[in-house]
Amino acid sequence: MSASITISNLSWSTPDGRTLFSNLDLGFGAERAGFVGRNGIGKSTLLKLISGDLTSQSGKVSVNGNLGILRQAVEVSPDGTIADLFGATENLAILRRAEAGEATGEELAVVDWTLEPRIAGALGRVGLNTEHETPLAALSGGQRTRASLAVLVFSEPDFLLLDEPTNNLDRNGRRAVIDLLAGWRVGAIVVSHDRELLEIMDTIVELTSLGATRYGGNWSHYRERKALELAAAQHDVAGAERRVAEVARGAQATAERQARRDQAGRRKSAKGGMPRIALGGLKDRSEGTSGENARLAERRRAQAIEAAAAAREPIEILQPLSVVIPSTGLSANKTVLKVDAVTAGYEPDWPIIRDLSFAVTGPERLAVSGPNGCGKTTLLAIITGKLQPWSGAVRIMVDYAMLDQRVSLLDPSISIRDNFRRINPQANENACRAALARFMFRADAALQVVSSLSGGQLLRAGLACVLAGSTPPSLLILDEPTNHLDIDSIEAVEAGLRSYDGALLIVSHDEAFLENIGTSRSLELSPEKPD
């Protein structure tokens, strides 16, 4: 029997009772399926239910085949090596003894002479050219992710389950993962907001509050189909709402005609000449007609409203993230940032950045790129004063804000609302709530304590507190801003940053994001080696 994953009548609710999905039915074979949807909609939860990390509350997940699972967090032993990650340390030791002629007969019977080239091949498929003795502690976070993916490839699973596999990877790492999946010929289920990665999927599964919908084809095909479906559904809704209005107008016209007839009858009776019994009969008929008209109008109105509700059902009613940024007033000729012959690092005689000079003038958009470990985060620490350069100078000539990956400018112990008031002390309560609402923190959502937020919510809160005030900073520094945002939020942030008239300094490996916000130039860093 060929490998397959079948999801039948699956339901899941969070501990606080919020339903993520109900009566879900899906099936997967030898295909690459991309899961998309808003943050918090249940993509990672569904992946955990498939992997067995969670037990279904109702329904069933059937897996026929072997799973290889890559999770967002890669746990690393402080003294482990790549060989430990592959579970091959003892077997490699036997191989060394066999090569030296020191292996026992029992060891020679089980020695795997193909082990080293197979490990090297798996590492090469994810673009990681390193020895199996390399300590895991010596790898960057992105390199550890790639090493973990190599372990999955090495195990030859029937299905890969990947949760945001390109997060925290540099451009080469992202390309290696994309190339690996482009050539993958068995099953893969990928949770991702990486639009470039989603372009190589065979099918897209969209999770919404209405359930799961499968779209054959890649990301671009999904977007085209989605746009057509939404346009058709919106057309149906508009027609149904017109019918509601027509029914209301018809009922009003009928009521007005009946009122005019009743008024004419009253005038006639006031003139006299009609027997009392006849007058009573006219009154009863009038009241009966009015009542029947009202009941008929109510039935038609209820039917029209029901039809309108049915037309709306295919459309998930969401309030989109609205990023509206006030003007900074930054002059086109103003020198914003100047880095002059800077050399810096953390260990003596091992500079991470050497003799670096550049400037940002006016509303420039500068992307800082380079492989993991080349010094991008170090550069931001130098610019913001967290790390002092060994030589050279850094000057920022305007007000600025820095959003790192932890959004550390926010106080984790207080609410989003209190952080906004702290960062924007001139804003009154109404302005505060209106600004936060534009970033989807409405009513009690604005009172959430920052430490309780998910990664996507955290960045959204940081953007709200920094950009939604009356006077945003003239320089905005962003460190991998798209790592934890869903695609709808990324596109909304892109739209907002396109309208931002300040200077941008951005560390990002998301080429689509950099292109969409109009990056004007790039600064490529290269890793320094010890002398």
Coordinates of C-alpha atoms in Angstrom, one line a residue:
M1 CA 0.0 0.0 0.0
S2 CA 1.3 3.5 -0.9
A3 CA 2.1 5.9 1.9
S4 CA -0.8 8.2 2.9
I5 CA -2.1 10.5 5.6
T6 CA -5.9 10.5 6.1
I7 CA -7.7 13.0 8.4
S8 CA -11.3 12.0 9.2
N9 CA -13.9 14.1 11.0
L10 CA -11.1 15.8 13.1
S11 CA -12.0 18.4 15.7
W12 CA -9.8 20.4 18.1
S13 CA -10.4 23.1 20.6
T14 CA -7.9 25.1 22.7
P15 CA -7.9 24.7 26.5
D16 CA -10.0 27.9 26.8
G17 CA -12.7 26.4 24.6
R18 CA -11.9 28.2 21.3
T19 CA -12.6 25.8 18.3
L20 CA -9.7 25.7 15.8
F21 CA -11.4 23.2 13.4
S22 CA -14.4 21.0 13.4
N23 CA -15.2 17.8 11.4
L24 CA -12.1 18.2 9.3
D25 CA -11.5 15.8 6.4
L26 CA -8.3 15.8 4.4
G27 CA -6.0 13.3 2.7
F28 CA -2.4 13.4 1.4
G29 CA -0.3 11.1 -0.7
A30 CA 3.0 11.6 -2.6
E31 CA 2.6 15.4 -2.9
R32 CA 4.0 18.6 -1.5
A33 CA 1.2 20.4 0.4
G34 CA 1.6 23.8 1.8
F35 CA -0.6 24.9 4.8
V36 CA -1.5 28.6 4.9
G37 CA -3.7 30.7 7.1
R38 CA -3.7 33.4 9.8
N39 CA -1.5 33.2 12.9
G40 CA -3.4 31.2 15.5
I41 CA -5.7 29.5 13.1
G42 CA -4.3 26.0 13.9
K43 CA -1.7 25.2 11.3
S44 CA 1.0 24.0 13.7
T45 CA -1.7 22.3 15.9
L46 CA -2.8 20.3 12.9
L47 CA 0.8 19.3 12.2
K48 CA 1.2 18.1 15.8
L49 CA -2.0 16.1 15.5
I50 CA -0.6 14.4 12.3
S51 CA 2.7 13.8 14.0
G52 CA 1.2 12.4 17.1
D53 CA 2.5 15.1 19.4
L54 CA -1.1 15.9 20.2
T55 CA -4.0 13.4 20.6
S56 CA -7.2 14.3 18.7
Q57 CA -10.2 15.2 20.8
S58 CA -12.5 13.7 18.3
G59 CA -12.1 12.2 14.8
K60 CA -9.0 10.3 13.6
V61 CA -5.6 10.8 11.9
S62 CA -4.3 7.7 10.1
V63 CA -0.7 7.6 8.9
N64 CA 0.5 4.9 6.5
G65 CA 4.2 5.3 6.3
N66 CA 7.1 6.9 8.1
L67 CA 7.2 10.6 9.2
G68 CA 10.2 12.9 9.3
I69 CA 9.3 15.9 11.6
L70 CA 11.0 19.3 11.6
R71 CA 9.7 21.6 14.4
Q72 CA 10.1 25.3 14.7
A73 CA 12.4 25.0 17.8
V74 CA 15.5 22.8 17.3
E75 CA 16.8 21.7 20.6
V76 CA 20.6 21.5 20.8
S77 CA 22.7 19.6 23.3
P78 CA 25.5 22.0 24.6
D79 CA 28.2 19.4 24.0
G80 CA 26.7 17.4 21.1
T81 CA 28.0 17.1 17.5
I82 CA 26.4 16.7 14.1
A83 CA 27.1 13.0 14.4
D84 CA 25.0 13.0 17.6
L85 CA 22.2 14.7 15.8
F86 CA 22.2 11.8 13.3
G87 CA 22.4 9.3 16.1
A88 CA 25.5 8.0 14.4
T89 CA 28.3 8.6 17.0
E90 CA 28.7 5.0 18.0
N91 CA 28.5 3.6 14.5
L92 CA 31.1 6.1 13.3
A93 CA 33.4 5.0 16.2
I94 CA 33.0 1.4 15.1
L95 CA 33.9 2.5 11.5
R96 CA 37.0 4.3 12.8
R97 CA 38.1 1.1 14.7
A98 CA 37.4 -1.0 11.6
E99 CA 39.5 1.3 9.4
A100 CA 42.3 1.0 11.9
G101 CA 42.1 -2.8 12.1
E102 CA 41.0 -2.6 15.8
A103 CA 37.3 -3.7 15.4
T104 CA 36.0 -6.9 16.9
G105 CA 34.4 -9.6 14.8
E106 CA 31.0 -8.6 16.1
E107 CA 31.7 -4.9 15.2
L108 CA 32.9 -5.9 11.7
A109 CA 29.6 -7.8 11.2
V110 CA 27.6 -4.6 11.7
V111 CA 29.9 -1.9 10.4
D112 CA 28.2 0.4 7.9
W113 CA 30.8 1.4 5.3
T114 CA 28.3 3.7 3.6
L115 CA 27.5 5.7 6.7
E116 CA 29.9 8.7 6.2
P117 CA 29.1 9.3 2.5
R118 CA 25.3 9.0 3.3
I119 CA 25.6 11.6 6.1
A120 CA 27.7 13.9 3.8
G121 CA 25.1 13.5 1.1
A122 CA 22.3 14.4 3.4
L123 CA 24.1 17.5 4.6
G124 CA 25.0 18.5 1.0
R125 CA 21.3 18.3 0.0
V126 CA 20.5 21.1 2.5
G127 CA 23.6 23.1 1.5
L128 CA 25.5 22.4 4.7
N129 CA 29.2 21.5 4.0
T130 CA 30.6 20.6 7.4
E131 CA 32.2 17.6 9.1
H132 CA 30.1 15.3 11.3
E133 CA 32.5 16.0 14.2
T134 CA 31.5 19.7 14.2
P135 CA 30.0 20.7 17.6
L136 CA 26.4 21.8 17.4
A137 CA 27.2 24.8 19.6
A138 CA 29.5 26.1 16.8
L139 CA 26.5 26.3 14.3
S140 CA 24.2 29.2 13.9
G141 CA 20.5 28.8 14.5
G142 CA 20.0 28.6 10.7
Q143 CA 22.7 26.0 10.3
R144 CA 21.2 23.9 13.1
T145 CA 17.9 24.0 11.3
R146 CA 19.5 22.8 8.1
A147 CA 21.4 20.0 10.0
S148 CA 18.1 18.8 11.5
L149 CA 16.5 18.8 8.1
A150 CA 19.5 16.8 6.8
V151 CA 18.8 14.2 9.5
L152 CA 15.2 13.9 8.2
V153 CA 16.5 13.4 4.6
F154 CA 19.0 10.8 5.9
S155 CA 16.1 8.8 7.4
E156 CA 14.3 8.6 4.1
P157 CA 10.8 9.2 5.4
D158 CA 7.6 8.8 3.4
F159 CA 6.4 12.2 4.6
L160 CA 8.3 15.3 5.7
L161 CA 6.4 17.4 8.2
L162 CA 8.0 20.9 8.3
D163 CA 6.9 23.8 10.5
E164 CA 8.2 27.1 9.1
P165 CA 11.4 25.5 7.7
T166 CA 12.9 28.7 6.3
N167 CA 12.5 30.8 9.4
N168 CA 15.9 32.2 10.6
L169 CA 17.7 30.9 7.5
D170 CA 20.0 33.1 5.4
R171 CA 19.5 33.4 1.6
N172 CA 21.7 30.3 0.9
G173 CA 19.9 28.3 3.5
R174 CA 16.4 29.2 2.2
R175 CA 17.6 28.4 -1.3
A176 CA 18.9 25.0 -0.1
V177 CA 15.5 24.1 1.5
I178 CA 13.6 25.3 -1.5
D179 CA 15.8 23.2 -3.8
L180 CA 15.5 20.2 -1.6
L181 CA 11.7 20.3 -1.7
A182 CA 11.6 21.1 -5.4
G183 CA 13.3 17.8 -6.0
W184 CA 11.3 15.9 -3.3
R185 CA 9.4 13.0 -4.8
V186 CA 7.5 11.6 -1.8
G187 CA 5.1 13.3 0.6
A188 CA 5.7 16.6 2.4
I189 CA 3.4 18.8 4.5
V190 CA 4.8 22.3 5.0
V191 CA 3.5 25.0 7.3
S192 CA 5.0 28.2 5.9
H193 CA 4.5 31.9 5.2
D194 CA 7.5 31.9 2.7
R195 CA 5.9 32.8 -0.6
E196 CA 8.9 31.6 -2.6
L197 CA 8.8 28.2 -0.9
L198 CA 5.0 27.9 -1.4
E199 CA 5.5 28.4 -5.2
I200 CA 7.0 24.9 -5.4
M201 CA 4.1 23.2 -3.7
D202 CA 1.8 20.8 -5.6
T203 CA -1.2 21.9 -3.5
I204 CA -2.2 24.6 -1.0
V205 CA -4.4 23.9 1.9
E206 CA -6.0 27.0 3.4
L207 CA -7.1 26.9 7.0
T208 CA -9.7 29.5 8.1
S209 CA -12.3 29.7 10.8
L210 CA -14.6 28.0 8.3
G211 CA -12.5 24.9 7.9
A212 CA -9.9 23.7 5.4
T213 CA -10.0 24.2 1.6
R214 CA -7.7 22.4 -0.8
Y215 CA -6.4 24.3 -3.9
G216 CA -4.5 22.3 -6.5
G217 CA -1.3 24.0 -7.7
N218 CA 1.2 26.4 -6.1
W219 CA 0.9 29.7 -4.3
S220 CA 0.3 31.8 -7.4
H221 CA -2.5 29.5 -8.6
Y222 CA -4.1 29.5 -5.1
R223 CA -4.1 33.3 -5.1
E224 CA -5.7 33.5 -8.5
R225 CA -8.4 30.9 -7.5
K226 CA -9.0 32.6 -4.2
A227 CA -9.5 36.0 -5.8
L228 CA -12.0 34.5 -8.3
E229 CA -13.9 32.8 -5.5
L230 CA -14.0 35.9 -3.3
A231 CA -15.2 38.0 -6.2
A232 CA -18.0 35.5 -7.0
A233 CA -19.0 35.2 -3.3
Q234 CA -19.0 39.0 -2.9
H235 CA -21.2 39.3 -6.1
D236 CA -23.6 36.8 -4.5
V237 CA -23.6 38.7 -1.2
A238 CA -24.3 42.0 -3.0
G239 CA -27.3 40.4 -4.9
A240 CA -28.7 38.9 -1.7
E241 CA -28.3 42.3 0.1
R242 CA -30.1 44.0 -2.7
R243 CA -32.9 41.5 -2.3
V244 CA -33.2 42.3 1.4
A245 CA -33.4 46.0 0.5
E246 CA -36.0 45.3 -2.2
V247 CA -38.2 43.3 0.2
A248 CA -38.0 46.1 2.8
R249 CA -39.0 48.7 0.2
G250 CA -41.8 46.5 -1.1
A251 CA -43.1 46.0 2.5
Q252 CA -43.0 49.7 3.1
A253 CA -44.8 50.5 -0.2
T254 CA -47.5 47.9 0.6
A255 CA -48.0 49.3 4.1
E256 CA -48.3 52.8 2.7
R257 CA -50.9 51.7 0.1
Q258 CA -52.9 50.0 2.8
A259 CA -52.6 53.1 5.0
R260 CA -54.0 55.3 2.2
R261 CA -56.9 52.9 1.7
D262 CA -57.7 52.9 5.4
Q263 CA -57.5 56.7 5.5
A264 CA -59.9 56.9 2.5
G265 CA -62.3 54.6 4.3
R266 CA -62.2 56.7 7.4
R267 CA -63.0 59.8 5.5
K268 CA -65.9 58.1 3.8
S269 CA -67.3 56.8 7.1
A270 CA -67.0 60.3 8.6
K271 CA -69.3 61.7 5.9
G272 CA -72.0 59.2 7.1
G273 CA -74.5 57.3 5.0
M274 CA -73.0 53.8 5.6
P275 CA -74.7 51.4 8.0
R276 CA -72.8 50.8 11.3
I277 CA -72.6 47.1 10.6
A278 CA -71.0 47.8 7.2
L279 CA -68.5 50.1 8.8
G280 CA -67.5 47.4 11.3
G281 CA -67.0 44.9 8.5
L282 CA -64.7 47.4 6.6
K283 CA -62.7 47.9 9.7
D284 CA -62.3 44.2 10.3
R285 CA -61.2 43.6 6.7
S286 CA -58.8 46.5 6.9
E287 CA -57.2 45.2 10.1
G288 CA -57.1 41.7 8.6
T289 CA -55.4 42.9 5.4
S290 CA -52.9 44.9 7.3
G291 CA -52.0 42.0 9.6
E292 CA -51.7 39.6 6.6
N293 CA -49.5 42.1 4.8
A294 CA -47.3 42.5 7.8
R295 CA -46.9 38.7 8.2
L296 CA -46.2 38.2 4.5
A297 CA -43.6 41.0 4.6
E298 CA -42.0 39.5 7.6
R299 CA -41.8 36.1 6.0
R300 CA -40.2 37.6 2.8
R301 CA -37.8 39.6 4.9
A302 CA -36.7 36.6 6.9
Q303 CA -36.2 34.6 3.7
A304 CA -34.1 37.4 2.2
I305 CA -32.0 37.7 5.3
E306 CA -31.5 34.0 5.4
A307 CA -30.4 34.0 1.8
A308 CA -28.0 36.8 2.4
A309 CA -26.5 34.9 5.4
A310 CA -26.1 31.8 3.2
A311 CA -24.3 33.9 0.6
R312 CA -21.9 35.3 3.2
E313 CA -21.1 31.9 4.6
P314 CA -18.3 31.1 2.1
I315 CA -16.6 34.4 3.0
E316 CA -14.6 34.5 6.2
I317 CA -15.4 37.9 7.8
L318 CA -12.1 39.2 8.9
Q319 CA -11.0 42.7 9.8
P320 CA -7.7 43.1 8.0
L321 CA -4.6 44.5 9.6
S322 CA -4.6 48.2 8.6
V323 CA -1.2 49.8 8.8
V324 CA -1.6 53.6 8.4
I325 CA 1.6 55.5 9.2
P326 CA 1.6 59.3 9.8
S327 CA 4.3 61.3 8.0
T328 CA 7.8 61.7 9.7
G329 CA 8.6 64.9 7.8
L330 CA 12.1 63.5 6.9
S331 CA 13.9 65.7 4.4
A332 CA 15.3 64.0 1.3
N333 CA 18.8 65.5 1.9
K334 CA 19.0 64.8 5.7
T335 CA 21.8 62.5 6.7
V336 CA 20.1 59.8 8.8
L337 CA 22.8 57.4 9.7
K338 CA 26.6 57.4 9.2
V339 CA 28.9 54.4 9.9
D340 CA 32.5 55.4 9.5
A341 CA 35.4 52.8 9.4
V342 CA 33.8 50.6 12.1
T343 CA 35.6 47.4 13.3
A344 CA 34.0 45.4 16.1
G345 CA 33.5 41.9 17.5
Y346 CA 33.2 40.0 20.8
E347 CA 36.5 38.2 21.1
P348 CA 39.9 39.9 21.0
D349 CA 41.7 39.7 17.6
W350 CA 38.5 38.2 15.9
P351 CA 36.6 41.1 14.4
I352 CA 33.1 40.2 13.1
I353 CA 32.9 43.5 11.3
R354 CA 36.0 45.1 9.8
D355 CA 36.5 48.6 8.5
L356 CA 32.8 49.1 7.5
S357 CA 31.6 52.4 6.2
F358 CA 28.2 53.5 4.8
A359 CA 25.6 56.2 5.1
V360 CA 21.8 56.5 4.9
T361 CA 20.4 59.8 3.5
G362 CA 16.8 60.8 3.5
P363 CA 14.1 58.1 3.1
E364 CA 16.4 55.5 1.8
R365 CA 15.6 51.8 2.2
L366 CA 18.7 49.8 2.9
A367 CA 18.6 46.0 3.2
V368 CA 21.4 44.3 5.1
S369 CA 22.0 40.8 3.9
G370 CA 24.6 38.0 4.0
P371 CA 24.9 34.4 5.3
N372 CA 24.2 33.4 8.9
G373 CA 27.1 34.5 11.1
C374 CA 28.3 37.3 8.9
G375 CA 27.6 40.0 11.5
K376 CA 24.1 41.4 10.6
T377 CA 22.8 41.3 14.2
T378 CA 26.2 42.6 15.4
L379 CA 25.9 45.6 13.1
L380 CA 22.5 46.4 14.4
A381 CA 23.9 46.2 18.0
I382 CA 26.7 48.6 17.1
I383 CA 24.3 51.1 15.4
T384 CA 21.9 51.1 18.3
G385 CA 24.7 51.4 20.9
K386 CA 24.4 48.0 22.5
L387 CA 27.9 47.1 21.3
Q388 CA 30.8 49.6 21.2
P389 CA 33.0 49.4 18.2
W390 CA 36.7 48.8 18.6
S391 CA 37.5 51.5 16.2
G392 CA 35.5 53.9 14.0
A393 CA 32.3 55.8 14.8
V394 CA 28.5 55.5 14.4
R395 CA 26.2 58.5 14.4
I396 CA 22.4 58.5 14.1
M397 CA 21.2 62.0 13.4
V398 CA 17.4 61.4 13.8
D399 CA 15.0 59.8 16.2
Y400 CA 14.8 56.0 15.5
A401 CA 13.2 52.8 16.7
M402 CA 14.5 49.3 16.6
L403 CA 12.4 46.2 16.4
D404 CA 14.5 43.2 17.0
Q405 CA 13.3 39.6 16.7
R406 CA 12.3 39.6 20.4
V407 CA 10.8 43.1 20.2
S408 CA 12.7 44.0 23.3
L409 CA 11.6 47.6 23.2
L410 CA 8.3 46.4 24.8
D411 CA 8.1 45.7 28.5
P412 CA 6.9 42.1 28.7
S413 CA 5.4 42.6 32.2
I414 CA 2.7 45.1 31.2
S415 CA -0.1 45.2 28.6
I416 CA 0.1 46.3 25.0
R417 CA -2.0 49.4 25.9
D418 CA 0.4 50.4 28.7
N419 CA 3.4 49.9 26.4
F420 CA 1.8 52.2 23.8
R421 CA 1.1 54.9 26.4
R422 CA 4.7 54.5 27.7
I423 CA 6.2 54.9 24.2
N424 CA 3.7 57.5 23.1
P425 CA 3.1 59.6 26.3
Q426 CA 1.4 62.4 24.4
A427 CA -1.4 60.1 23.2
N428 CA -4.7 60.1 25.1
E429 CA -6.7 57.0 25.8
N430 CA -8.9 57.4 22.7
A431 CA -5.9 57.9 20.4
C432 CA -4.2 54.9 22.0
R433 CA -7.2 52.6 21.5
A434 CA -7.8 53.8 18.0
A435 CA -4.1 53.2 17.0
L436 CA -4.1 49.7 18.6
A437 CA -7.4 48.8 16.9
R438 CA -5.8 49.5 13.5
F439 CA -3.3 46.7 14.4
M440 CA -6.1 44.3 15.4
F441 CA -5.8 44.9 19.1
R442 CA -9.4 45.9 19.9
A443 CA -11.1 46.2 23.3
D444 CA -9.8 43.6 25.7
A445 CA -7.1 42.4 23.2
A446 CA -5.2 45.6 23.9
L447 CA -5.1 44.6 27.6
Q448 CA -3.1 41.4 26.9
V449 CA 0.2 41.2 28.8
V450 CA 3.1 41.3 26.3
S451 CA 4.7 38.2 27.8
S452 CA 1.6 36.2 26.8
L453 CA 1.7 37.0 23.1
S454 CA 2.7 34.7 20.3
G455 CA 5.6 35.7 18.0
G456 CA 3.3 37.2 15.4
Q457 CA 1.2 39.1 17.9
L458 CA 4.5 40.4 19.5
L459 CA 5.8 41.9 16.3
R460 CA 2.3 43.4 15.5
A461 CA 2.3 44.9 19.0
G462 CA 5.7 46.4 18.5
L463 CA 4.8 47.9 15.1
A464 CA 1.6 49.3 16.7
C465 CA 3.5 51.0 19.5
V466 CA 6.2 52.4 17.3
L467 CA 4.4 53.4 14.1
A468 CA 0.8 54.2 15.1
G469 CA 1.7 57.2 17.3
S470 CA 1.2 60.7 16.0
T471 CA 4.9 61.2 15.2
P472 CA 6.6 58.0 14.1
P473 CA 10.5 57.8 14.1
S474 CA 12.4 59.0 11.1
L475 CA 14.5 55.8 11.1
L476 CA 13.0 52.4 11.5
I477 CA 15.4 49.5 12.1
L478 CA 13.9 46.0 11.6
D479 CA 15.5 42.6 12.3
E480 CA 13.8 39.8 10.3
P481 CA 10.4 41.4 10.6
T482 CA 8.5 38.7 8.7
N483 CA 9.7 35.6 10.6
H484 CA 6.5 35.2 12.7
L485 CA 3.8 36.9 10.6
D486 CA 1.2 35.1 8.5
I487 CA 1.1 36.1 4.8
D488 CA -1.9 38.4 5.1
S489 CA -0.2 40.3 7.9
I490 CA 3.1 40.4 5.9
E491 CA 1.2 41.9 2.9
A492 CA -0.5 44.5 5.2
V493 CA 2.9 45.5 6.7
E494 CA 4.3 45.7 3.2
A495 CA 1.5 48.1 2.3
G496 CA 2.1 50.2 5.4
L497 CA 5.9 50.4 4.9
R498 CA 5.5 51.4 1.3
S499 CA 3.6 54.5 2.6
Y500 CA 6.2 55.2 5.4
D501 CA 8.2 58.2 4.4
G502 CA 11.1 57.7 6.8
A503 CA 14.3 55.7 6.4
L504 CA 14.4 52.0 6.7
L505 CA 17.3 49.7 7.7
I506 CA 16.2 46.1 7.4
V507 CA 17.8 42.8 8.0
S508 CA 15.8 40.2 6.1
H509 CA 16.3 37.1 3.9
D510 CA 12.7 37.4 2.6
E511 CA 13.4 38.7 -1.0
A512 CA 9.8 39.1 -1.8
F513 CA 9.2 41.3 1.2
L514 CA 12.3 43.4 0.4
E515 CA 11.1 43.9 -3.2
N516 CA 7.6 44.7 -2.2
I517 CA 8.6 47.5 0.2
G518 CA 10.7 49.1 -2.4
T519 CA 14.2 48.5 -1.1
S520 CA 16.5 51.0 -2.8
R521 CA 19.9 49.3 -2.1
S522 CA 21.6 46.4 -0.4
L523 CA 24.5 46.1 1.9
E524 CA 26.0 42.6 1.7
L525 CA 28.1 41.5 4.7
S526 CA 30.6 38.6 4.5
P527 CA 31.8 36.6 7.5
E528 CA 35.2 37.5 8.9
K529 CA 37.8 34.8 9.7
P530 CA 40.3 35.0 12.6
D531 CA 43.8 36.0 11.4

